[in-house]
């Protein structure tokens, strides 16, 4: 198969979502800072992959029970990936003079998340013989999932930075995307150990994704409104 077609199938979902989030930004960010955020998302892929392999080996390899898939979803995938995304986001924003609006946190978090998702997608699609099926399923679910996780992280990051320096908000910066990611992966992986609930899990996954994206959209609108009203409490 032509490598260009495979790359296009892997990268196009992330590119489209990247363009979408840029169109939502009332005050666009400098392109060099956006590229930096994307590259940081790409850069964390290798350390995340190494840590995930180590954790999975410590847990005894591939899970064979529903409990095992839940543990795998949270501790092998969600926690390491979202932790490194948060680290990358912090590195991008700590000395960023253009981080001056609530919505900016969402934009930069999505850039980090989609940079990571794009490279992850390349490995998944290039590693499968049935690449087209994998590409379609990941374009509709997995890559938009990373986008939604990033929106939630960016929302709480900005909320903590500009509005509410409480411990609860600080915890939510990581906890909320980890929960969303872990629940998503738990549902998605459940079919690998129990094919009898495969169809049910699929519909539950679709329902969860719809609700998650509606919630993420609500958070986006909230920050856009804060910026429009100029409701900055602190910086």
PDB file of C-alpha atoms in Angstrom:
ATOM      1  CA  UNK A   1       0.000   0.000   0.000  1.00  0.00           C
ATOM      2  CA  UNK A   2       1.221   3.495  -0.874  1.00  0.00           C
ATOM      3  CA  UNK A   3       2.838   5.062   2.185  1.00  0.00           C
ATOM      4  CA  UNK A   4       1.330   8.449   1.287  1.00  0.00           C
ATOM      5  CA  UNK A   5      -2.197   7.010   1.547  1.00  0.00           C
ATOM      6  CA  UNK A   6      -1.414   5.435   4.915  1.00  0.00           C
ATOM      7  CA  UNK A   7       0.058   8.669   6.240  1.00  0.00           C
ATOM      8  CA  UNK A   8      -2.938  10.641   5.000  1.00  0.00           C
ATOM      9  CA  UNK A   9      -5.335   8.208   6.669  1.00  0.00           C
ATOM     10  CA  UNK A  10      -3.375   8.460   9.918  1.00  0.00           C
ATOM     11  CA  UNK A  11      -2.872  12.222  10.036  1.00  0.00           C
ATOM     12  CA  UNK A  12      -6.001  13.668   8.417  1.00  0.00           C
ATOM     13  CA  UNK A  13      -8.335  13.255  11.454  1.00  0.00           C
ATOM     14  CA  UNK A  14      -5.902  15.152  13.696  1.00  0.00           C
ATOM     15  CA  UNK A  15      -5.361  17.851  11.057  1.00  0.00           C
ATOM     16  CA  UNK A  16      -9.117  18.424  10.643  1.00  0.00           C
ATOM     17  CA  UNK A  17      -9.658  18.724  14.392  1.00  0.00           C
ATOM     18  CA  UNK A  18      -6.659  21.049  14.645  1.00  0.00           C
ATOM     19  CA  UNK A  19      -8.188  23.324  11.995  1.00  0.00           C
ATOM     20  CA  UNK A  20     -11.525  23.160  13.776  1.00  0.00           C
ATOM     21  CA  UNK A  21     -10.166  24.316  17.142  1.00  0.00           C
ATOM     22  CA  UNK A  22      -8.275  27.158  15.456  1.00  0.00           C
ATOM     23  CA  UNK A  23     -11.529  28.370  13.889  1.00  0.00           C
ATOM     24  CA  UNK A  24     -13.143  28.452  17.330  1.00  0.00           C
ATOM     25  CA  UNK A  25     -10.480  30.769  18.752  1.00  0.00           C
ATOM     26  CA  UNK A  26     -11.686  34.401  18.706  1.00  0.00           C
ATOM     27  CA  UNK A  27      -8.085  35.623  19.125  1.00  0.00           C
ATOM     28  CA  UNK A  28      -5.766  33.265  17.181  1.00  0.00           C
ATOM     29  CA  UNK A  29      -2.459  32.287  18.755  1.00  0.00           C
ATOM     30  CA  UNK A  30       0.941  32.803  17.059  1.00  0.00           C
ATOM     31  CA  UNK A  31       1.723  29.956  14.685  1.00  0.00           C
ATOM     32  CA  UNK A  32       5.176  29.327  16.139  1.00  0.00           C
ATOM     33  CA  UNK A  33       3.687  28.659  19.593  1.00  0.00           C
ATOM     34  CA  UNK A  34       1.034  26.371  18.102  1.00  0.00           C
ATOM     35  CA  UNK A  35       3.734  24.414  16.264  1.00  0.00           C
ATOM     36  CA  UNK A  36       5.699  24.160  19.495  1.00  0.00           C
ATOM     37  CA  UNK A  37       2.684  22.690  21.280  1.00  0.00           C
ATOM     38  CA  UNK A  38       2.113  20.136  18.501  1.00  0.00           C
ATOM     39  CA  UNK A  39       5.793  19.146  18.507  1.00  0.00           C
ATOM     40  CA  UNK A  40       5.728  18.692  22.278  1.00  0.00           C
ATOM     41  CA  UNK A  41       2.757  16.364  21.816  1.00  0.00           C
ATOM     42  CA  UNK A  42       4.719  14.422  19.228  1.00  0.00           C
ATOM     43  CA  UNK A  43       7.819  14.357  21.427  1.00  0.00           C
ATOM     44  CA  UNK A  44       6.153  12.738  24.421  1.00  0.00           C
ATOM     45  CA  UNK A  45       5.154   9.669  22.373  1.00  0.00           C
ATOM     46  CA  UNK A  46       8.442   7.827  22.917  1.00  0.00           C
ATOM     47  CA  UNK A  47       8.705   8.205  26.722  1.00  0.00           C
ATOM     48  CA  UNK A  48       4.995   7.400  27.049  1.00  0.00           C
ATOM     49  CA  UNK A  49       5.396   4.234  24.967  1.00  0.00           C
ATOM     50  CA  UNK A  50       8.378   3.106  27.078  1.00  0.00           C
ATOM     51  CA  UNK A  51       6.547   3.721  30.362  1.00  0.00           C
ATOM     52  CA  UNK A  52       3.419   1.952  29.103  1.00  0.00           C
ATOM     53  CA  UNK A  53       5.462  -1.111  28.137  1.00  0.00           C
ATOM     54  CA  UNK A  54       7.112  -1.175  31.562  1.00  0.00           C
ATOM     55  CA  UNK A  55       3.799  -0.853  33.420  1.00  0.00           C
ATOM     56  CA  UNK A  56       2.149  -3.499  31.261  1.00  0.00           C
ATOM     57  CA  UNK A  57       5.012  -5.936  31.891  1.00  0.00           C
ATOM     58  CA  UNK A  58       4.726  -5.298  35.634  1.00  0.00           C
ATOM     59  CA  UNK A  59       0.994  -6.030  35.454  1.00  0.00           C
ATOM     60  CA  UNK A  60       1.618  -9.318  33.682  1.00  0.00           C
ATOM     61  CA  UNK A  61       1.028  -8.518  30.023  1.00  0.00           C
ATOM     62  CA  UNK A  62      -2.257  -8.326  28.151  1.00  0.00           C
ATOM     63  CA  UNK A  63      -5.364  -8.426  30.401  1.00  0.00           C
ATOM     64  CA  UNK A  64      -7.734 -11.383  30.232  1.00  0.00           C
ATOM     65  CA  UNK A  65     -10.564 -10.179  32.491  1.00  0.00           C
ATOM     66  CA  UNK A  66     -12.839  -7.129  32.671  1.00  0.00           C
ATOM     67  CA  UNK A  67     -11.045  -6.038  35.831  1.00  0.00           C
ATOM     68  CA  UNK A  68      -7.747  -6.427  34.021  1.00  0.00           C
ATOM     69  CA  UNK A  69      -8.885  -4.282  31.090  1.00  0.00           C
ATOM     70  CA  UNK A  70     -10.051  -1.589  33.502  1.00  0.00           C
ATOM     71  CA  UNK A  71      -6.682  -1.540  35.251  1.00  0.00           C
ATOM     72  CA  UNK A  72      -4.959  -1.564  31.869  1.00  0.00           C
ATOM     73  CA  UNK A  73      -7.130   1.293  30.591  1.00  0.00           C
ATOM     74  CA  UNK A  74      -6.368   3.563  33.532  1.00  0.00           C
ATOM     75  CA  UNK A  75      -2.818   2.690  34.553  1.00  0.00           C
ATOM     76  CA  UNK A  76      -1.231   1.621  31.248  1.00  0.00           C
ATOM     77  CA  UNK A  77      -2.943   4.132  28.947  1.00  0.00           C
ATOM     78  CA  UNK A  78      -4.888   6.975  30.575  1.00  0.00           C
ATOM     79  CA  UNK A  79      -2.642   7.972  33.477  1.00  0.00           C
ATOM     80  CA  UNK A  80       0.746   7.945  31.679  1.00  0.00           C
ATOM     81  CA  UNK A  81      -0.592   9.582  28.523  1.00  0.00           C
ATOM     82  CA  UNK A  82      -2.546  12.354  30.217  1.00  0.00           C
ATOM     83  CA  UNK A  83       0.275  12.992  32.708  1.00  0.00           C
ATOM     84  CA  UNK A  84       2.789  13.545  29.920  1.00  0.00           C
ATOM     85  CA  UNK A  85       0.317  15.677  27.974  1.00  0.00           C
ATOM     86  CA  UNK A  86      -0.060  17.856  31.068  1.00  0.00           C
ATOM     87  CA  UNK A  87       3.718  18.091  31.394  1.00  0.00           C
ATOM     88  CA  UNK A  88       3.976  19.119  27.747  1.00  0.00           C
ATOM     89  CA  UNK A  89       1.194  21.680  28.183  1.00  0.00           C
ATOM     90  CA  UNK A  90       2.913  23.156  31.224  1.00  0.00           C
ATOM     91  CA  UNK A  91       6.212  23.403  29.344  1.00  0.00           C
ATOM     92  CA  UNK A  92       4.487  25.246  26.504  1.00  0.00           C
ATOM     93  CA  UNK A  93       2.543  27.667  28.697  1.00  0.00           C
ATOM     94  CA  UNK A  94       4.903  28.398  31.604  1.00  0.00           C
ATOM     95  CA  UNK A  95       6.759  31.196  29.736  1.00  0.00           C
ATOM     96  CA  UNK A  96       4.232  31.854  26.985  1.00  0.00           C
ATOM     97  CA  UNK A  97       3.435  35.607  26.855  1.00  0.00           C
ATOM     98  CA  UNK A  98       0.414  34.904  24.637  1.00  0.00           C
ATOM     99  CA  UNK A  99      -1.343  32.775  27.250  1.00  0.00           C
ATOM    100  CA  UNK A 100      -3.638  35.613  28.230  1.00  0.00           C
ATOM    101  CA  UNK A 101      -7.164  34.299  27.632  1.00  0.00           C
ATOM    102  CA  UNK A 102      -9.184  31.420  29.057  1.00  0.00           C
ATOM    103  CA  UNK A 103      -9.668  29.755  25.661  1.00  0.00           C
ATOM    104  CA  UNK A 104      -5.909  29.724  25.038  1.00  0.00           C
ATOM    105  CA  UNK A 105      -5.471  26.849  27.484  1.00  0.00           C
ATOM    106  CA  UNK A 106      -7.880  24.742  25.449  1.00  0.00           C
ATOM    107  CA  UNK A 107      -6.198  25.618  22.151  1.00  0.00           C
ATOM    108  CA  UNK A 108      -2.704  24.697  23.356  1.00  0.00           C
ATOM    109  CA  UNK A 109      -3.930  21.542  25.110  1.00  0.00           C
ATOM    110  CA  UNK A 110      -5.645  20.399  21.918  1.00  0.00           C
ATOM    111  CA  UNK A 111      -2.450  21.046  19.943  1.00  0.00           C
ATOM    112  CA  UNK A 112      -0.503  18.864  22.380  1.00  0.00           C
ATOM    113  CA  UNK A 113      -3.199  16.174  22.402  1.00  0.00           C
ATOM    114  CA  UNK A 114      -3.543  16.037  18.625  1.00  0.00           C
ATOM    115  CA  UNK A 115       0.222  15.942  18.146  1.00  0.00           C
ATOM    116  CA  UNK A 116       0.282  12.880  20.356  1.00  0.00           C
ATOM    117  CA  UNK A 117      -2.828  11.356  18.734  1.00  0.00           C
ATOM    118  CA  UNK A 118      -1.446  11.827  15.216  1.00  0.00           C
ATOM    119  CA  UNK A 119       1.747   9.873  15.910  1.00  0.00           C
ATOM    120  CA  UNK A 120      -0.156   7.222  17.860  1.00  0.00           C
ATOM    121  CA  UNK A 121      -2.461   6.871  14.865  1.00  0.00           C
ATOM    122  CA  UNK A 122       0.494   6.382  12.517  1.00  0.00           C
ATOM    123  CA  UNK A 123       1.765   3.454  14.610  1.00  0.00           C
ATOM    124  CA  UNK A 124      -1.672   1.845  14.817  1.00  0.00           C
ATOM    125  CA  UNK A 125      -2.440   2.132  11.099  1.00  0.00           C
ATOM    126  CA  UNK A 126       1.014   1.111   9.871  1.00  0.00           C
ATOM    127  CA  UNK A 127       0.952  -1.860  12.246  1.00  0.00           C
ATOM    128  CA  UNK A 128      -2.282  -3.387  10.947  1.00  0.00           C
ATOM    129  CA  UNK A 129      -2.973  -5.357   7.765  1.00  0.00           C
ATOM    130  CA  UNK A 130      -6.618  -4.272   7.929  1.00  0.00           C
ATOM    131  CA  UNK A 131      -5.476  -0.668   8.046  1.00  0.00           C
ATOM    132  CA  UNK A 132      -8.604   0.823   6.470  1.00  0.00           C
ATOM    133  CA  UNK A 133     -10.935  -0.499   9.179  1.00  0.00           C
ATOM    134  CA  UNK A 134      -8.533   0.677  11.865  1.00  0.00           C
ATOM    135  CA  UNK A 135      -8.214   4.090  10.213  1.00  0.00           C
ATOM    136  CA  UNK A 136     -11.994   4.594  10.053  1.00  0.00           C
ATOM    137  CA  UNK A 137     -12.646   3.483  13.633  1.00  0.00           C
ATOM    138  CA  UNK A 138      -9.842   5.630  15.024  1.00  0.00           C
ATOM    139  CA  UNK A 139     -10.864   8.637  12.921  1.00  0.00           C
ATOM    140  CA  UNK A 140     -14.386   8.448  14.349  1.00  0.00           C
ATOM    141  CA  UNK A 141     -13.553   7.529  17.944  1.00  0.00           C
ATOM    142  CA  UNK A 142      -9.932   7.465  19.145  1.00  0.00           C
ATOM    143  CA  UNK A 143      -8.588  10.705  17.654  1.00  0.00           C
ATOM    144  CA  UNK A 144     -11.719  12.718  18.578  1.00  0.00           C
ATOM    145  CA  UNK A 145     -11.369  11.105  21.999  1.00  0.00           C
ATOM    146  CA  UNK A 146      -7.877  12.589  22.432  1.00  0.00           C
ATOM    147  CA  UNK A 147      -9.294  15.900  21.263  1.00  0.00           C
ATOM    148  CA  UNK A 148     -12.029  15.808  23.937  1.00  0.00           C
ATOM    149  CA  UNK A 149      -9.579  14.779  26.670  1.00  0.00           C
ATOM    150  CA  UNK A 150      -7.415  17.750  25.681  1.00  0.00           C
ATOM    151  CA  UNK A 151     -10.340  20.188  25.751  1.00  0.00           C
ATOM    152  CA  UNK A 152     -11.110  19.109  29.309  1.00  0.00           C
ATOM    153  CA  UNK A 153      -7.481  19.421  30.384  1.00  0.00           C
ATOM    154  CA  UNK A 154      -7.161  22.843  28.793  1.00  0.00           C
ATOM    155  CA  UNK A 155     -10.396  24.032  30.348  1.00  0.00           C
ATOM    156  CA  UNK A 156      -9.312  23.190  33.887  1.00  0.00           C
ATOM    157  CA  UNK A 157      -5.759  24.416  33.268  1.00  0.00           C
ATOM    158  CA  UNK A 158      -7.071  27.863  32.326  1.00  0.00           C
ATOM    159  CA  UNK A 159      -9.653  27.787  35.096  1.00  0.00           C
ATOM    160  CA  UNK A 160      -6.878  27.192  37.629  1.00  0.00           C
ATOM    161  CA  UNK A 161      -4.545  29.761  36.062  1.00  0.00           C
ATOM    162  CA  UNK A 162      -7.032  32.603  35.696  1.00  0.00           C
ATOM    163  CA  UNK A 163      -9.964  31.995  38.036  1.00  0.00           C
ATOM    164  CA  UNK A 164      -9.773  29.429  40.811  1.00  0.00           C
ATOM    165  CA  UNK A 165      -6.516  28.399  42.477  1.00  0.00           C
ATOM    166  CA  UNK A 166      -8.256  25.878  44.710  1.00  0.00           C
ATOM    167  CA  UNK A 167      -6.854  22.400  45.291  1.00  0.00           C
ATOM    168  CA  UNK A 168     -10.004  20.925  43.766  1.00  0.00           C
ATOM    169  CA  UNK A 169      -9.460  22.728  40.454  1.00  0.00           C
ATOM    170  CA  UNK A 170      -5.774  21.794  40.457  1.00  0.00           C
ATOM    171  CA  UNK A 171      -6.671  18.115  40.848  1.00  0.00           C
ATOM    172  CA  UNK A 172      -9.263  18.356  38.073  1.00  0.00           C
ATOM    173  CA  UNK A 173      -6.617  19.485  35.571  1.00  0.00           C
ATOM    174  CA  UNK A 174      -5.325  15.898  35.463  1.00  0.00           C
ATOM    175  CA  UNK A 175      -8.112  13.893  37.084  1.00  0.00           C
ATOM    176  CA  UNK A 176     -10.904  14.804  34.659  1.00  0.00           C
ATOM    177  CA  UNK A 177      -9.037  13.879  31.429  1.00  0.00           C
ATOM    178  CA  UNK A 178      -7.684  10.713  33.079  1.00  0.00           C
ATOM    179  CA  UNK A 179     -11.207   9.663  34.063  1.00  0.00           C
ATOM    180  CA  UNK A 180     -12.574  10.425  30.590  1.00  0.00           C
ATOM    181  CA  UNK A 181      -9.683   8.577  28.920  1.00  0.00           C
ATOM    182  CA  UNK A 182      -9.828   5.644  31.311  1.00  0.00           C
ATOM    183  CA  UNK A 183     -13.577   5.159  30.962  1.00  0.00           C
ATOM    184  CA  UNK A 184     -13.291   5.386  27.172  1.00  0.00           C
ATOM    185  CA  UNK A 185     -10.534   2.757  27.045  1.00  0.00           C
ATOM    186  CA  UNK A 186     -12.295   0.502  29.567  1.00  0.00           C
ATOM    187  CA  UNK A 187     -15.389   0.343  27.378  1.00  0.00           C
ATOM    188  CA  UNK A 188     -13.368  -0.058  24.175  1.00  0.00           C
ATOM    189  CA  UNK A 189     -11.162  -2.829  25.594  1.00  0.00           C
ATOM    190  CA  UNK A 190     -14.002  -4.792  27.185  1.00  0.00           C
ATOM    191  CA  UNK A 191     -14.746  -6.537  23.877  1.00  0.00           C
ATOM    192  CA  UNK A 192     -11.270  -8.104  23.835  1.00  0.00           C
ATOM    193  CA  UNK A 193     -11.989 -10.317  26.846  1.00  0.00           C
ATOM    194  CA  UNK A 194     -15.739 -10.796  26.565  1.00  0.00           C
ATOM    195  CA  UNK A 195     -17.081 -10.957  22.983  1.00  0.00           C
ATOM    196  CA  UNK A 196     -20.621 -11.553  24.284  1.00  0.00           C
ATOM    197  CA  UNK A 197     -20.867  -7.948  25.399  1.00  0.00           C
ATOM    198  CA  UNK A 198     -19.181  -6.622  22.264  1.00  0.00           C
ATOM    199  CA  UNK A 199     -22.288  -5.124  20.654  1.00  0.00           C
ATOM    200  CA  UNK A 200     -23.501  -3.647  23.925  1.00  0.00           C
ATOM    201  CA  UNK A 201     -20.081  -2.143  24.613  1.00  0.00           C
ATOM    202  CA  UNK A 202     -20.048  -0.553  21.172  1.00  0.00           C
ATOM    203  CA  UNK A 203     -23.324   1.273  21.773  1.00  0.00           C
ATOM    204  CA  UNK A 204     -22.231   2.278  25.269  1.00  0.00           C
ATOM    205  CA  UNK A 205     -18.999   3.640  23.790  1.00  0.00           C
ATOM    206  CA  UNK A 206     -20.896   5.694  21.210  1.00  0.00           C
ATOM    207  CA  UNK A 207     -23.199   7.062  23.936  1.00  0.00           C
ATOM    208  CA  UNK A 208     -20.227   7.919  26.148  1.00  0.00           C
ATOM    209  CA  UNK A 209     -18.381   9.660  23.309  1.00  0.00           C
ATOM    210  CA  UNK A 210     -21.433  11.768  22.428  1.00  0.00           C
ATOM    211  CA  UNK A 211     -21.886  12.824  26.055  1.00  0.00           C
ATOM    212  CA  UNK A 212     -18.164  13.524  26.482  1.00  0.00           C
ATOM    213  CA  UNK A 213     -18.023  15.722  23.390  1.00  0.00           C
ATOM    214  CA  UNK A 214     -21.133  17.630  24.455  1.00  0.00           C
ATOM    215  CA  UNK A 215     -19.534  18.238  27.843  1.00  0.00           C
ATOM    216  CA  UNK A 216     -16.263  19.330  26.209  1.00  0.00           C
ATOM    217  CA  UNK A 217     -18.165  21.691  23.904  1.00  0.00           C
ATOM    218  CA  UNK A 218     -19.955  23.180  26.913  1.00  0.00           C
ATOM    219  CA  UNK A 219     -16.593  23.885  28.545  1.00  0.00           C
ATOM    220  CA  UNK A 220     -15.298  25.511  25.368  1.00  0.00           C
ATOM    221  CA  UNK A 221     -18.309  27.818  25.188  1.00  0.00           C
ATOM    222  CA  UNK A 222     -17.889  28.720  28.870  1.00  0.00           C
ATOM    223  CA  UNK A 223     -14.316  29.923  28.333  1.00  0.00           C
ATOM    224  CA  UNK A 224     -15.200  31.778  25.138  1.00  0.00           C
ATOM    225  CA  UNK A 225     -17.908  33.579  27.084  1.00  0.00           C
ATOM    226  CA  UNK A 226     -15.484  34.398  29.922  1.00  0.00           C
ATOM    227  CA  UNK A 227     -13.093  35.922  27.410  1.00  0.00           C
ATOM    228  CA  UNK A 228     -15.876  37.892  25.738  1.00  0.00           C
ATOM    229  CA  UNK A 229     -17.044  39.286  29.059  1.00  0.00           C
ATOM    230  CA  UNK A 230     -13.502  39.894  30.280  1.00  0.00           C
ATOM    231  CA  UNK A 231     -14.149  37.943  33.495  1.00  0.00           C
ATOM    232  CA  UNK A 232     -10.566  37.521  34.694  1.00  0.00           C
ATOM    233  CA  UNK A 233     -10.255  37.050  38.422  1.00  0.00           C
ATOM    234  CA  UNK A 234      -6.519  36.477  38.629  1.00  0.00           C
ATOM    235  CA  UNK A 235      -3.484  35.586  36.513  1.00  0.00           C
TER     236      UNK A 235
END
